[in-house]
Each structure stands twice: as structure tokens, then as C-alpha cells.
Coordinates of C-alpha atoms in Angstrom, one line a residue:
Chain A
M187 CA -3.8 -10.6 -30.9
I188 CA -3.3 -6.9 -32.0
Y189 CA -4.8 -5.9 -28.7
A190 CA -2.3 -8.0 -26.8
L191 CA 0.5 -6.6 -28.8
R192 CA -0.5 -3.0 -28.2
R193 CA -0.7 -3.6 -24.5
L194 CA 2.8 -5.0 -24.6
I195 CA 4.2 -2.1 -26.5
Q196 CA 2.6 0.3 -24.0
A197 CA 4.6 -1.3 -21.3
V198 CA 8.0 -0.6 -22.9
P199 CA 8.3 3.1 -21.9
V200 CA 7.3 2.2 -18.4
I201 CA 10.1 -0.4 -18.2
V202 CA 12.6 2.1 -19.7
L203 CA 11.6 4.7 -17.0
I204 CA 12.1 2.1 -14.3
M205 CA 15.6 1.3 -15.7
I206 CA 16.4 5.0 -15.6
G207 CA 15.0 5.1 -12.1
T208 CA 17.1 2.3 -10.7
F209 CA 20.1 3.8 -12.3
L210 CA 19.4 7.1 -10.6
L211 CA 18.9 5.3 -7.3
L212 CA 22.2 3.5 -7.7
K213 CA 23.9 6.9 -8.4
L214 CA 22.2 8.4 -5.3
A215 CA 23.4 5.7 -3.0
P216 CA 26.6 6.4 -1.2
G217 CA 29.5 4.4 -2.8
D218 CA 29.7 2.6 -6.1
T219 CA 30.7 -0.8 -7.4
V220 CA 34.4 0.0 -7.0
D221 CA 34.0 1.2 -3.5
A222 CA 32.2 -2.1 -2.6
L223 CA 35.0 -4.1 -4.4
V224 CA 37.8 -2.2 -2.7
G225 CA 36.0 -2.5 0.7
D226 CA 35.7 -6.2 0.0
M227 CA 39.5 -6.5 -0.7
G228 CA 40.3 -4.5 2.4
G229 CA 41.6 -1.3 0.7
A230 CA 43.8 -0.5 -2.3
D231 CA 46.0 2.4 -3.5
A232 CA 44.5 5.3 -5.5
E233 CA 46.0 4.3 -8.9
F234 CA 44.5 0.8 -8.7
I235 CA 41.1 2.3 -7.8
A236 CA 41.3 4.6 -10.8
R237 CA 42.1 1.7 -13.0
L238 CA 39.2 -0.3 -11.6
R239 CA 36.9 2.7 -12.2
A240 CA 38.0 2.8 -15.8
E241 CA 37.5 -0.9 -16.2
Y242 CA 34.0 -0.7 -14.9
G243 CA 33.2 2.3 -17.1
L244 CA 32.7 4.5 -14.1
D245 CA 34.9 7.2 -15.6
Q246 CA 32.5 7.6 -18.6
P247 CA 29.9 10.4 -18.9
V248 CA 26.7 9.6 -17.0
W249 CA 24.6 9.0 -20.1
V250 CA 27.1 6.4 -21.5
Q251 CA 26.9 4.7 -18.1
L252 CA 23.2 4.8 -18.2
W253 CA 23.1 3.3 -21.7
R254 CA 25.4 0.5 -20.7
Y255 CA 23.4 -0.2 -17.6
M256 CA 20.2 -0.4 -19.5
L257 CA 21.7 -2.8 -22.0
K258 CA 22.8 -5.0 -19.2
L259 CA 19.4 -4.9 -17.5
A260 CA 17.7 -5.8 -20.8
T261 CA 19.7 -9.1 -20.8
F262 CA 18.9 -9.7 -17.1
D263 CA 22.4 -9.0 -16.1
F264 CA 22.1 -7.4 -12.7
G265 CA 25.8 -7.3 -11.8
W266 CA 27.6 -9.0 -9.0
S267 CA 26.5 -9.2 -5.3
F268 CA 29.4 -8.5 -3.0
V269 CA 27.5 -9.9 -0.1
Y270 CA 26.6 -13.3 -1.6
E271 CA 29.7 -13.5 -3.9
Q272 CA 27.4 -14.6 -6.8
P273 CA 25.8 -12.9 -9.8
V274 CA 22.7 -11.2 -8.6
A275 CA 20.6 -13.0 -11.4
T276 CA 21.5 -16.4 -9.9
I277 CA 20.4 -15.3 -6.4
L278 CA 17.2 -13.9 -7.7
L279 CA 16.3 -16.9 -9.7
D280 CA 16.9 -19.0 -6.6
R281 CA 14.4 -16.9 -4.6
L282 CA 11.8 -16.3 -7.2
G283 CA 9.9 -19.6 -6.8
T284 CA 9.0 -19.1 -3.1
T285 CA 7.7 -15.6 -3.7
L286 CA 5.6 -16.6 -6.7
L287 CA 4.1 -19.5 -4.7
L288 CA 3.3 -17.2 -1.9
M289 CA 1.7 -14.6 -4.3
A290 CA -0.3 -17.4 -6.0
T291 CA -1.7 -18.8 -2.7
S292 CA -2.4 -15.4 -1.1
L293 CA -4.1 -13.8 -4.1
S294 CA -6.3 -16.8 -4.9
F295 CA -7.3 -17.0 -1.3
A296 CA -8.0 -13.3 -1.1
F297 CA -9.8 -13.2 -4.4
T298 CA -12.1 -16.2 -4.0
I299 CA -13.1 -15.6 -0.4
G300 CA -13.3 -11.8 -1.0
I301 CA -15.7 -12.1 -3.9
A302 CA -17.7 -14.8 -2.2
L303 CA -18.2 -12.7 1.0
G304 CA -18.8 -9.6 -1.0
A305 CA -21.5 -11.2 -3.0
I306 CA -23.2 -12.7 0.1
A307 CA -23.1 -9.3 1.8
A308 CA -24.5 -7.6 -1.2
R309 CA -27.5 -10.0 -1.6
R310 CA -28.6 -9.1 2.0
V311 CA -27.8 -5.4 2.2
N312 CA -28.0 -4.0 5.7
S313 CA -28.9 -7.4 7.3
A314 CA -27.0 -8.8 10.2
T315 CA -24.9 -10.9 7.8
D316 CA -24.0 -7.9 5.8
N317 CA -23.0 -5.9 8.9
L318 CA -20.9 -8.8 10.2
I319 CA -19.1 -9.2 6.9
S320 CA -18.5 -5.5 6.4
T321 CA -17.2 -5.1 10.0
L322 CA -14.8 -8.0 9.4
G323 CA -13.7 -6.3 6.2
L324 CA -12.9 -3.1 8.1
V325 CA -11.0 -4.9 10.8
F326 CA -8.9 -6.9 8.3
Y327 CA -8.1 -3.7 6.5
A328 CA -6.9 -2.0 9.6
T329 CA -4.7 -4.9 10.9
P330 CA -1.1 -4.6 9.8
S331 CA 0.2 -7.9 8.4
F332 CA 3.1 -8.1 10.8
F333 CA 0.8 -7.8 13.8
L334 CA -1.5 -10.4 12.5
S335 CA 1.5 -12.7 11.8
L336 CA 2.7 -12.4 15.4
M337 CA -0.7 -13.0 16.9
M338 CA -1.2 -16.1 14.7
M339 CA 2.2 -17.4 15.6
L340 CA 1.4 -16.9 19.3
L341 CA -1.9 -18.8 18.9
F342 CA -1.1 -21.5 16.4
S343 CA 2.5 -22.2 17.0
V344 CA 3.3 -21.2 20.6
K345 CA 0.0 -22.0 22.3
L346 CA -1.5 -24.8 20.2
G347 CA 1.6 -26.1 18.4
W348 CA -0.3 -26.8 15.2
L349 CA 1.7 -24.9 12.6
P350 CA 5.5 -24.3 12.2
V351 CA 6.8 -20.8 13.1
G352 CA 8.8 -20.3 9.9
G353 CA 10.7 -21.6 6.9
I354 CA 9.3 -23.1 3.8
K355 CA 9.9 -26.7 4.7
T356 CA 11.0 -28.9 7.6
I357 CA 14.8 -28.7 7.4
A358 CA 15.6 -32.3 8.6
G359 CA 12.4 -33.7 7.1
F360 CA 13.7 -34.8 3.6
Y361 CA 10.1 -35.4 2.5
T362 CA 9.4 -36.4 -1.0
G363 CA 6.2 -36.6 -3.2
W364 CA 2.9 -35.7 -1.5
D365 CA 4.5 -35.5 1.9
H366 CA 6.7 -32.7 0.6
V367 CA 3.7 -30.8 -0.8
L368 CA 1.8 -31.2 2.4
D369 CA 4.8 -30.0 4.4
V370 CA 5.2 -26.9 2.3
A371 CA 1.5 -26.2 2.5
R372 CA 1.6 -26.4 6.3
H373 CA 4.4 -23.8 6.2
L374 CA 2.5 -21.5 3.9
V375 CA -0.8 -21.4 5.9
M376 CA 0.1 -18.5 8.2
P377 CA 2.1 -16.4 5.7
T378 CA -0.8 -16.7 3.2
A379 CA -3.3 -15.7 5.8
A380 CA -1.2 -12.8 7.0
L381 CA -0.6 -11.4 3.5
S382 CA -4.1 -12.0 2.1
L383 CA -6.4 -10.6 4.7
I384 CA -5.9 -7.0 3.9
Y385 CA -6.5 -7.6 0.2
L386 CA -9.4 -9.9 1.0
S387 CA -11.0 -6.8 2.6
F388 CA -10.4 -4.7 -0.5
Y389 CA -12.0 -7.3 -2.8
L390 CA -14.9 -7.8 -0.4
R391 CA -15.7 -4.1 -0.2
L392 CA -15.4 -3.6 -4.0
M393 CA -17.4 -6.7 -4.8
R394 CA -20.1 -5.8 -2.4
A395 CA -20.5 -2.3 -4.0
S396 CA -20.2 -3.7 -7.5
V397 CA -22.9 -6.4 -7.0
I398 CA -25.3 -3.9 -5.4
E399 CA -24.8 -1.7 -8.5
V400 CA -25.1 -4.4 -11.1
A401 CA -28.2 -6.0 -9.4
D402 CA -30.1 -2.8 -10.0
L403 CA -29.6 -2.8 -13.7
D404 CA -32.5 -3.4 -16.1
Y405 CA -31.1 -6.7 -17.6
V406 CA -31.1 -8.3 -14.2
R407 CA -34.7 -7.3 -13.7
T408 CA -35.5 -8.8 -17.1
A409 CA -33.8 -12.0 -16.2
R410 CA -35.6 -12.2 -12.9
A411 CA -38.9 -11.5 -14.7
K412 CA -38.2 -14.4 -17.0
G413 CA -38.0 -16.6 -14.0
A414 CA -34.3 -17.0 -13.4
G415 CA -33.7 -18.3 -9.8
E416 CA -31.7 -16.2 -7.3
W417 CA -28.7 -18.6 -7.6
R418 CA -28.7 -18.6 -11.4
L419 CA -29.2 -14.9 -11.4
M420 CA -26.1 -14.4 -9.2
I421 CA -23.8 -16.8 -11.0
H422 CA -24.8 -16.2 -14.6
H423 CA -26.0 -12.7 -14.7
I424 CA -24.6 -10.6 -12.0
M425 CA -21.2 -12.1 -11.2
R426 CA -19.7 -11.7 -14.6
N427 CA -20.3 -8.0 -14.8
A428 CA -19.7 -7.3 -11.1
L429 CA -16.3 -9.0 -11.3
L430 CA -14.9 -6.5 -13.8
P431 CA -13.8 -3.8 -11.4
V432 CA -12.5 -6.4 -9.0
I433 CA -10.2 -7.8 -11.7
T434 CA -8.9 -4.3 -12.5
L435 CA -8.1 -3.9 -8.8
L436 CA -6.4 -7.3 -8.7
G437 CA -4.0 -6.2 -11.5
L438 CA -3.5 -2.7 -10.0
Q439 CA -2.7 -4.1 -6.6
F440 CA -0.3 -6.9 -7.5
S441 CA 2.7 -4.7 -7.0
T442 CA 1.5 -3.7 -3.5
V443 CA 1.0 -7.4 -2.6
L444 CA 4.6 -8.1 -3.8
G445 CA 5.7 -5.3 -1.6
G446 CA 3.8 -6.7 1.4
S447 CA 5.7 -10.0 1.0
V448 CA 8.8 -8.2 2.3
V449 CA 7.3 -8.1 5.8
V450 CA 5.6 -11.5 5.7
E451 CA 8.6 -13.4 4.3
T452 CA 10.9 -11.7 6.8
I453 CA 8.7 -12.7 9.8
F454 CA 8.2 -16.3 8.6
T455 CA 11.8 -16.7 7.3
L456 CA 10.6 -17.7 3.9
P457 CA 13.5 -17.7 1.4
G458 CA 11.9 -15.5 -1.2
L459 CA 12.5 -12.1 -2.9
G460 CA 10.9 -10.1 -0.1
Q461 CA 13.2 -11.5 2.6
L462 CA 16.1 -10.9 0.2
A463 CA 15.0 -7.3 -0.2
Y464 CA 15.1 -6.8 3.5
Q465 CA 18.5 -8.4 3.9
S466 CA 19.9 -6.4 1.0
V467 CA 18.8 -3.2 2.7
V468 CA 20.3 -4.2 6.0
Q469 CA 23.6 -5.3 4.3
R470 CA 23.5 -2.3 1.8
D471 CA 23.7 -4.7 -1.1
M472 CA 22.5 -2.2 -3.7
N473 CA 23.1 -4.3 -6.8
T474 CA 20.8 -7.0 -5.4
L475 CA 18.2 -4.5 -4.3
M476 CA 18.1 -2.9 -7.8
G477 CA 17.8 -6.4 -9.3
I478 CA 14.8 -7.1 -7.1
I479 CA 13.2 -3.8 -8.1
F480 CA 13.6 -4.6 -11.7
L481 CA 12.6 -8.2 -11.6
C482 CA 9.5 -7.3 -9.5
S483 CA 8.6 -4.7 -12.0
I484 CA 8.8 -7.1 -14.8
I485 CA 6.6 -9.6 -12.9
V486 CA 4.0 -6.8 -12.2
V487 CA 4.0 -5.8 -15.9
V488 CA 3.4 -9.5 -16.9
V489 CA 0.6 -9.9 -14.4
N490 CA -1.0 -6.7 -15.5
F491 CA -0.9 -7.9 -19.1
L492 CA -2.5 -11.2 -18.1
T493 CA -5.3 -9.4 -16.1
D494 CA -5.9 -7.1 -19.1
L495 CA -6.4 -10.2 -21.3
L496 CA -8.7 -11.8 -18.7
Y497 CA -10.6 -8.5 -18.5
A498 CA -11.1 -8.4 -22.3
R499 CA -12.3 -11.9 -22.3
L500 CA -14.9 -11.3 -19.6
D501 CA -16.1 -8.0 -21.0
S502 CA -17.0 -8.6 -24.6
R503 CA -17.5 -4.9 -25.2
I504 CA -13.7 -4.6 -25.4
E505 CA -12.5 -5.4 -28.9
L506 CA -9.7 -8.0 -28.9
A507 CA -9.0 -7.7 -32.6
Chain B
M215 CA -46.8 45.0 4.6
T216 CA -44.5 43.5 7.2
T217 CA -41.1 42.1 6.6
L218 CA -42.4 38.6 6.9
D219 CA -44.1 39.0 3.6
T220 CA -41.0 39.9 1.6
D221 CA -39.6 37.3 -0.7
L222 CA -36.3 37.3 1.2
R223 CA -35.3 33.7 1.7
P224 CA -34.7 32.4 5.2
P225 CA -31.0 32.5 6.1
Q226 CA -29.3 29.2 5.1
P227 CA -27.7 27.4 8.0
P228 CA -23.9 27.7 7.8
R229 CA -22.1 25.2 5.6
L230 CA -20.3 23.6 8.5
V231 CA -23.6 22.9 10.3
V232 CA -25.0 21.3 7.1
F233 CA -21.8 19.3 6.8
W234 CA -22.0 18.1 10.4
H235 CA -25.7 17.1 10.0
R236 CA -24.8 15.0 7.1
Y237 CA -21.8 13.5 8.7
R238 CA -23.5 12.4 11.9
R239 CA -26.1 10.4 10.0
N240 CA -23.5 7.7 9.7
R241 CA -23.0 6.1 13.1
A242 CA -19.8 4.3 12.1
A243 CA -18.4 7.6 11.1
L244 CA -19.1 9.0 14.5
L245 CA -17.2 6.1 16.1
G246 CA -14.4 6.9 13.7
L247 CA -14.4 10.5 14.8
F248 CA -14.4 9.4 18.5
L249 CA -11.4 7.1 18.0
F250 CA -9.6 9.8 16.0
A251 CA -10.2 12.3 18.8
I252 CA -8.7 9.9 21.3
V253 CA -5.6 9.4 19.3
V254 CA -5.2 13.1 18.8
L255 CA -5.7 13.6 22.5
M256 CA -3.1 11.0 23.3
A257 CA -0.6 12.7 21.0
L258 CA -1.3 16.1 22.5
T259 CA -1.1 15.1 26.1
A260 CA 1.8 12.6 25.8
G261 CA 4.1 15.1 27.6
L262 CA 1.6 15.9 30.4
I263 CA 0.4 12.3 31.3
E264 CA 3.8 10.7 30.9
P265 CA 6.5 13.2 31.6
G266 CA 10.0 12.1 30.8
D267 CA 11.5 10.1 28.0
P268 CA 9.3 7.2 26.9
L269 CA 12.5 5.2 26.1
R270 CA 13.8 5.4 29.7
R271 CA 13.6 2.6 32.3
A272 CA 10.4 3.1 34.3
G273 CA 10.1 -0.1 36.3
P274 CA 11.2 -3.7 36.6
P275 CA 11.3 -5.4 33.1
L276 CA 8.3 -7.4 31.9
T277 CA 5.8 -6.2 34.4
P278 CA 2.4 -7.5 33.2
P279 CA -0.4 -4.9 32.7
F280 CA -2.6 -3.8 35.7
V281 CA -0.1 -4.9 38.3
D282 CA 1.9 -1.8 39.1
M283 CA 0.1 1.5 39.1
A284 CA 3.2 3.4 38.0
T285 CA 3.2 1.5 34.8
P286 CA -0.5 0.6 34.2
L287 CA 0.0 -1.3 30.9
G288 CA 3.2 -3.0 32.1
T289 CA 6.8 -2.7 30.9
D290 CA 8.8 -4.3 28.1
Q291 CA 12.0 -6.3 28.4
L292 CA 14.0 -3.2 29.1
G293 CA 11.6 -1.9 31.7
R294 CA 10.2 0.8 29.5
D295 CA 6.6 1.9 30.2
I296 CA 4.3 0.6 27.5
L297 CA 1.6 3.2 28.2
A298 CA 4.2 6.0 27.7
G299 CA 5.2 4.3 24.5
I300 CA 1.6 4.2 23.3
F301 CA 1.1 7.9 24.0
Y302 CA 4.4 9.0 22.4
G303 CA 3.8 6.5 19.5
A304 CA 0.5 8.2 18.8
R305 CA 2.4 11.5 18.4
I306 CA 4.9 10.0 15.9
S307 CA 2.3 8.1 14.0
L308 CA 0.1 11.2 13.5
L309 CA 3.1 13.4 12.7
I310 CA 4.4 11.1 10.1
G311 CA 0.9 10.3 8.8
V312 CA 0.0 14.0 8.4
A313 CA 3.3 15.1 6.9
A314 CA 3.6 12.2 4.5
T315 CA -0.1 12.6 3.4
L316 CA 0.6 16.3 2.7
I317 CA 3.7 15.5 0.6
S318 CA 1.9 12.8 -1.3
I319 CA -1.2 14.9 -2.0
A320 CA 1.0 17.8 -3.0
I321 CA 2.9 15.7 -5.5
G322 CA -0.3 14.1 -6.7
V323 CA -2.2 17.4 -7.2
V324 CA 0.7 18.9 -9.2
I325 CA 1.2 15.9 -11.4
G326 CA -2.5 15.1 -11.8
A327 CA -3.4 18.8 -12.5
L328 CA -0.7 19.3 -15.1
S329 CA -1.6 15.9 -16.7
G330 CA -5.4 16.4 -16.8
Y331 CA -5.3 20.1 -17.7
F332 CA -2.8 20.1 -20.5
G333 CA -3.3 16.6 -21.9
G334 CA -1.2 15.7 -25.0
W335 CA 2.5 14.9 -24.5
V336 CA 2.6 16.3 -21.0
D337 CA -0.2 13.8 -20.0
D338 CA 1.6 11.0 -21.8
L339 CA 4.9 11.6 -20.1
L340 CA 3.5 12.2 -16.6
M341 CA 1.2 9.2 -16.9
R342 CA 4.1 6.9 -17.9
I343 CA 6.1 8.1 -14.8
T344 CA 3.0 7.5 -12.7
E345 CA 2.7 4.0 -14.1
A346 CA 6.4 3.3 -13.4
F347 CA 5.9 4.3 -9.8
Q348 CA 2.8 2.1 -9.6
T349 CA 4.7 -0.8 -11.1
I350 CA 7.6 -0.8 -8.6
P351 CA 6.3 -2.5 -5.4
N352 CA 5.9 0.5 -3.1
F353 CA 7.3 -1.1 0.0
V354 CA 10.4 -2.3 -1.8
L355 CA 10.9 1.3 -3.1
L356 CA 10.3 2.6 0.4
L357 CA 13.0 0.2 1.8
T358 CA 15.4 1.3 -1.0
L359 CA 14.8 5.0 -0.3
V360 CA 15.4 4.5 3.4
A361 CA 18.5 2.5 2.6
I362 CA 19.8 5.4 0.5
L363 CA 18.6 8.4 2.6
G364 CA 19.0 6.9 6.1
S365 CA 16.6 6.3 8.9
K366 CA 16.0 9.8 10.2
I367 CA 12.4 10.6 10.8
E368 CA 12.3 13.4 8.2
W369 CA 13.6 11.2 5.4
I370 CA 11.2 8.4 6.3
T371 CA 8.3 10.8 6.1
L372 CA 9.6 12.1 2.7
A373 CA 10.1 8.5 1.4
I374 CA 6.5 7.5 2.5
G375 CA 5.2 10.6 0.6
L376 CA 7.3 9.7 -2.4
V377 CA 5.9 6.2 -2.7
S378 CA 2.2 7.0 -2.2
W379 CA 1.3 9.9 -4.6
T380 CA 0.2 7.8 -7.6
A381 CA -3.4 7.2 -6.6
P382 CA -4.2 10.9 -5.8
A383 CA -2.4 11.9 -9.0
R384 CA -4.7 9.7 -11.1
M385 CA -7.8 10.9 -9.2
V386 CA -6.9 14.6 -9.6
R387 CA -6.1 13.9 -13.3
A388 CA -9.6 12.4 -13.8
E389 CA -11.3 15.3 -12.0
F390 CA -9.3 17.9 -14.1
M391 CA -10.1 16.1 -17.4
S392 CA -13.9 16.3 -16.6
L393 CA -13.7 19.9 -15.3
R394 CA -11.5 21.5 -17.9
G395 CA -14.2 21.6 -20.6
R396 CA -16.8 23.3 -18.3
E397 CA -18.2 26.8 -19.0
F398 CA -16.6 28.4 -16.0
V399 CA -13.2 27.4 -17.2
D400 CA -13.9 28.7 -20.7
A401 CA -15.2 31.9 -19.1
A402 CA -12.0 32.3 -17.1
R403 CA -9.9 31.6 -20.1
N404 CA -11.7 34.2 -22.1
L405 CA -11.1 36.8 -19.4
G406 CA -7.4 36.2 -19.9
V407 CA -6.8 34.3 -16.6
T408 CA -3.4 32.6 -16.7
N409 CA -3.2 28.8 -16.8
T410 CA -1.7 28.7 -13.3
S411 CA -4.6 30.6 -11.9
I412 CA -7.2 28.5 -13.7
I413 CA -5.6 25.3 -12.4
F414 CA -5.2 26.4 -8.8
K415 CA -8.0 29.0 -8.3
E416 CA -10.7 27.8 -10.6
I417 CA -10.5 24.0 -11.1
L418 CA -8.7 22.8 -8.0
P419 CA -11.3 24.0 -5.4
N420 CA -13.9 22.0 -7.4
A421 CA -11.8 18.9 -7.5
L422 CA -11.0 19.0 -3.8
P423 CA -13.8 16.9 -2.1
P424 CA -12.7 13.5 -3.5
I425 CA -9.1 14.4 -2.7
I426 CA -10.0 15.2 0.9
V427 CA -11.8 11.9 1.3
Y428 CA -8.8 10.1 -0.2
A429 CA -6.4 11.8 2.1
S430 CA -7.8 9.7 5.0
V431 CA -6.9 6.6 3.0
I432 CA -3.4 7.8 2.4
M433 CA -3.1 8.7 6.1
A434 CA -4.0 5.2 7.1
L435 CA -1.6 3.7 4.5
A436 CA 1.2 6.1 5.7
I437 CA 0.8 5.0 9.3
L438 CA 0.8 1.3 8.2
L439 CA 4.0 1.8 6.1
E440 CA 5.7 3.6 8.9
S441 CA 4.9 1.0 11.4
A442 CA 6.0 -1.8 9.1
L443 CA 9.3 0.0 8.6
A444 CA 9.7 0.4 12.4
F445 CA 8.7 -3.2 12.9
L446 CA 11.6 -4.3 10.7
G447 CA 13.9 -2.1 12.7
L448 CA 14.4 0.4 9.9
G449 CA 12.6 3.3 11.7
D450 CA 14.2 6.2 13.5
P451 CA 15.6 4.7 16.7
N452 CA 15.3 8.0 18.6
Y453 CA 11.5 8.0 18.8
A454 CA 9.0 5.6 20.4
S455 CA 7.0 4.1 17.6
W456 CA 4.2 1.5 17.8
G457 CA 5.8 -0.6 15.0
N458 CA 9.1 -0.6 16.8
M459 CA 7.4 -1.7 20.0
I460 CA 5.8 -4.7 18.2
G461 CA 9.2 -5.5 16.6
Q462 CA 10.8 -5.6 20.0
G463 CA 7.9 -7.4 21.6
R464 CA 8.4 -10.2 19.0
A465 CA 11.5 -11.3 21.0
V466 CA 9.5 -11.9 24.1
L467 CA 6.3 -13.1 22.4
R468 CA 6.4 -16.5 24.2
T469 CA 6.5 -15.1 27.7
A470 CA 5.1 -11.6 27.5
W471 CA 2.7 -11.4 24.5
Y472 CA 1.2 -8.1 25.8
C473 CA 4.4 -6.2 24.7
A474 CA 3.4 -6.8 21.1
A475 CA -0.4 -7.0 21.4
I476 CA -1.0 -3.6 23.1
P477 CA 0.8 -1.4 20.4
G478 CA -0.8 -3.6 17.8
I479 CA -4.3 -2.9 19.0
A480 CA -3.3 0.8 19.0
I481 CA -2.4 0.6 15.3
V482 CA -5.6 -1.3 14.4
L483 CA -7.8 1.2 16.2
T484 CA -6.0 4.2 14.6
V485 CA -6.2 2.9 11.1
L486 CA -9.8 1.9 11.7
S487 CA -10.6 5.4 12.8
F488 CA -9.2 6.8 9.5
S489 CA -11.2 4.4 7.4
L490 CA -14.5 5.2 9.2
L491 CA -13.6 8.9 9.1
G492 CA -13.1 8.7 5.3
E493 CA -16.4 7.0 4.8
G494 CA -18.2 9.6 6.9
L495 CA -16.5 12.4 4.9
N496 CA -17.5 10.8 1.7
D497 CA -21.1 10.7 2.7
A498 CA -21.0 14.3 3.9
L499 CA -19.1 15.7 1.0
N500 CA -20.7 13.8 -1.9
P501 CA -24.4 13.5 -0.6
R502 CA -25.8 12.7 -4.0
Q503 CA -23.6 9.7 -4.6
K504 CA -25.5 6.5 -4.9
K505 CA -25.0 4.3 -1.8

């Protein structure tokens, strides 16, 4: 419990730094809220603009503005989106579910398949199986997700007609219950594959190296001498320790995966945060963009916290108390 | 007594030769070097093989590959030569890759060195900043920087460097923390060498091998980031880029899939060459490391 609390407190300065960072980015961007507002209205006279600036606190010293901005962010008030004519927080909440779903499917796929292939490759080092798996890993690593997406679309949607090209569900389907779940799952197959293959290759390579290292340790030899079968040896003795670095990587890379969803969601027109980020850049909707950065950072912090707890559970050398 | 009987040691082979002998033991690394050489060659000879602007119309639109000898890999929907695009795209990819890697390593070395050498509050502050950069999804930050700075090639390169320095910074920090307590550093300090000199002249050269290996990883990531930006149509429109070609090929995927597939294969092979190169360098520079 104290361990968990300490980890949470360590995240506070990072979040404050990110708040300052988004504020600086907003200040760096050409134009401010009032410019956007006036542009939206189609122009206004100078006196009115000055009054608006005062109303929004934009005439205050920078550090006062920064303080107010941080207070607002702390209550998840991200301001107003002049593109969607809605509070940014509402838009983000609307999009969050899709992205979290895509994250969950991609990471679980990458993680399970990655560690399985890595463990198989490590048990037969330098065999044909190992070479095949390692080569696959290298190719997955080098293939950009957008290229993979297009090639999958070409094969599975255009040529074979098995999977839908985009969207999260069939628009005129009005499915309910299990039909709905199945429909969403069909829409998620290609985005999940496109997003996860590169991370799958990371986990595979790390797991392979990690299993090779752990399998050499004395306690594994002892277990083998005591007559533990290969299967039991792998699952009970090697896996648990070999998984530790992979879990660290999972936490560290979560933010990269979230970033990768921008490309994948845009290609497959999934209505998530990534697609919103791309649209906000194109439409210069800075408030929404900053909201996405902040929300994504919070998600990353939470996920890192959870992986830390998981890590501490798996590695009993780390004191939880 | 002849000279043969003296206890002079036989001359050591030059370092570069030793390095090369170690490097070529890894056959995959040789393949990586070969692919890399091809990409560099394409970048260098782009102007000779394909004179003229790669963005100009070179033939009838959507010519398939291997049909017209003037455009051996075919043309896209605007009649632009795909082969020329591949050659000039290699130039842009390498240019952005090298420049962004240098920026990212430079930032990483400075932050990591200060952090690892001084420790204390400097370390705390710099590491919190590093964590903040690691927490923000790097592609989202990249998009934001490009939205603010604009799509010129210089700004894109700078932005890629700015989002990818955290891993080298952590690596340099770890190296500095383990090296700063060694005798040679103490010796230098006792001789009155300044901190700046100790950091850059004494410790940094010893910390370089893992940084050089990691540079190949950053290079690959930088090329992937640039191509993803260009694919989304946020790259510099004045240069032929592989990512951009794939993005445009998306519109004609149904009828002319080769427009997207050819530059895609170019990216895959280039990134692959950097990974293999990195592995080879790692084997050659850290020979004692357990395999």
C-alpha cells in the first residue's frame, strides 16, 4: 500500500511538468483562444477583442495564466473546441472508449503471442524454428503500420471481401447483443493486427533473450535435476522470472502504442482519440489537441502504475510494504 | 642475437581491421550492410540515374511496372515515375534520419551526461523532464510540434529529434553513473581537470559504443516517424517521400496497388538494414557481451 502510494506521488511532478509543457505549446502556437473566437464570429473591432482578452484572462502575466490553466486541467476542464462547438472534455470522453478497446486488444495480442513465440524460439536456440521466428520478428519490426494496414485492406477487404475496410461497426446494422460484439470484433481485426505486430516483435525479441538468460541460471538446473519436466520447467520456473523485463517494456511502451493509434485509427476511420488528434492537427484545433495530450498522459501514468504493481507481485524481491 | 629474438610484440592489426573481422562474423549483419549500401547508393545517384524533378509527369498515369522502359517501376495517378520517387525518397529518408538522429543523440548525451555525472537535484529535475517526455505519446507530440512549427523539412527533422531523445538520455545517464566513480575519473579530477573536460573528454568516449549501437535504432525510428507523417499528408510537400507516395497510392489501392506497395517495400528494407546493422555493430563493439 505504501509502495503504491509512493509510486503515485512520484507521478505528480511529471504531470505538473506535462501541464507546463502543454501550456508552453499553446503559447507557441500561432493565435490564441480569442483569435479563434473572433475568427469564428467573422471578425470584431479592436475594443471588443481587448475586452474578450481581459475576460479570458489573456491580459494577465504569463505565470498567472499558467496557474489558472493548471487549475483548469486538474479538474479536467480542457476548454472549448471551436471546431466541434462543444467542451473538449465531452468530445474526448466520447472517443476514449474506442481507443481503450483498441489498446486492450492490440496489447493483449502482442503480449501473449510475443511471449509465446519468444519462449518457443528460446527453447530451440539456432534451430530452424528459432531462425524463422526471429526473422519474422525482424520483418514485423521493419514494417510500418500504415503500410501493413493498406496491404491487409488490399488482401482481406478488396480481394477477398472478408473484413470491413473501416469504422467501428456496420452503420446501418443496428445489431444488438452478441451480434453487436461480433460486428465490432470483425471491425477490430485489421486495426489490431496493424498496431500490434511491431510491438509483438519487441516482446518476442526481449522474451527470447530473457528466457535464454534465465534458463542458464542455477535454480533452473536444480529444478531440472530434481526431475521437473520441460513443460513444467518453462511454465513454473523460467516464465515467471523471464517475464519481468517484458512487463517493464510493456509499461514503458504504452505511450508509444497510444501514439501509434493515430495512424491506425485514421486509416481505419475508427472514432477514437488518435483519429481525433489527426483531425485536430489538420483543423488547427489546439484546445482539443492539448486535451488529448493531457488525457493520454494520464492514461499512460495510470497504466505505468498498474504495471509497477503487477511487477512487484511477480517479483517478490520488491517490498510491497 | 637477431631482432627476431627481442621481446618486441608483433604489431597489432589496426583497430578497424579487428572491428571488421568481428563484424563480418554475423551474416545477417553483412546483409544489413549490403542493404544499407544500396540505399546510400540510391540516395547519392538519384540525380544521375533520374535527372529532373521526381514530382514531374514522366509518362501516362498508372502505367504498371515493367511495361514502359522509360518508367521501369510504373507511374502513379499523376504520371510521376515511381522509380525516381524511390531514388529521391531514399535521399530524403536518409537525410531526415541522419539529421534527426544527430539531434536526438546530442540532446540525449547532454541531458544524460549532466544527470549521471552530477546526480542530486540536477538528476532529479532532468529525469522528471525525461519522464514527462516519455509519458506523452511521441507521435501525438510530433503531430503537435508539426502543427505549431509547420511542415517544412527542417522543422520536421527537428521535431523528430525532439521526440526521440529520451532513450539515449537514459542510456547515457546509466553509463555515466557507472563510470563516474572509476579511478581514471578520480585521477583526472585530482589533476584539476574541469567538469566539462571530464564529461566530454574522459567519460564520454568510454560511454560511446552503446550510444553508437543505439543510434541505428533511432535512425530506423526516425525514418518510420517521417514516413508516417508523410503518409498522413503532413510531410513537406516539396520533396518526394516514400511515406507520401504510399499515402497517395492509397487512393488507387483498388486498381493500382503497386503505387503503394513499391515504396512500402523500400521502407521495410531500409528499416531492416538499420536493425541488422545495429546488431552487427553491437556484436563488433561489445564482443564480450553474452549472446
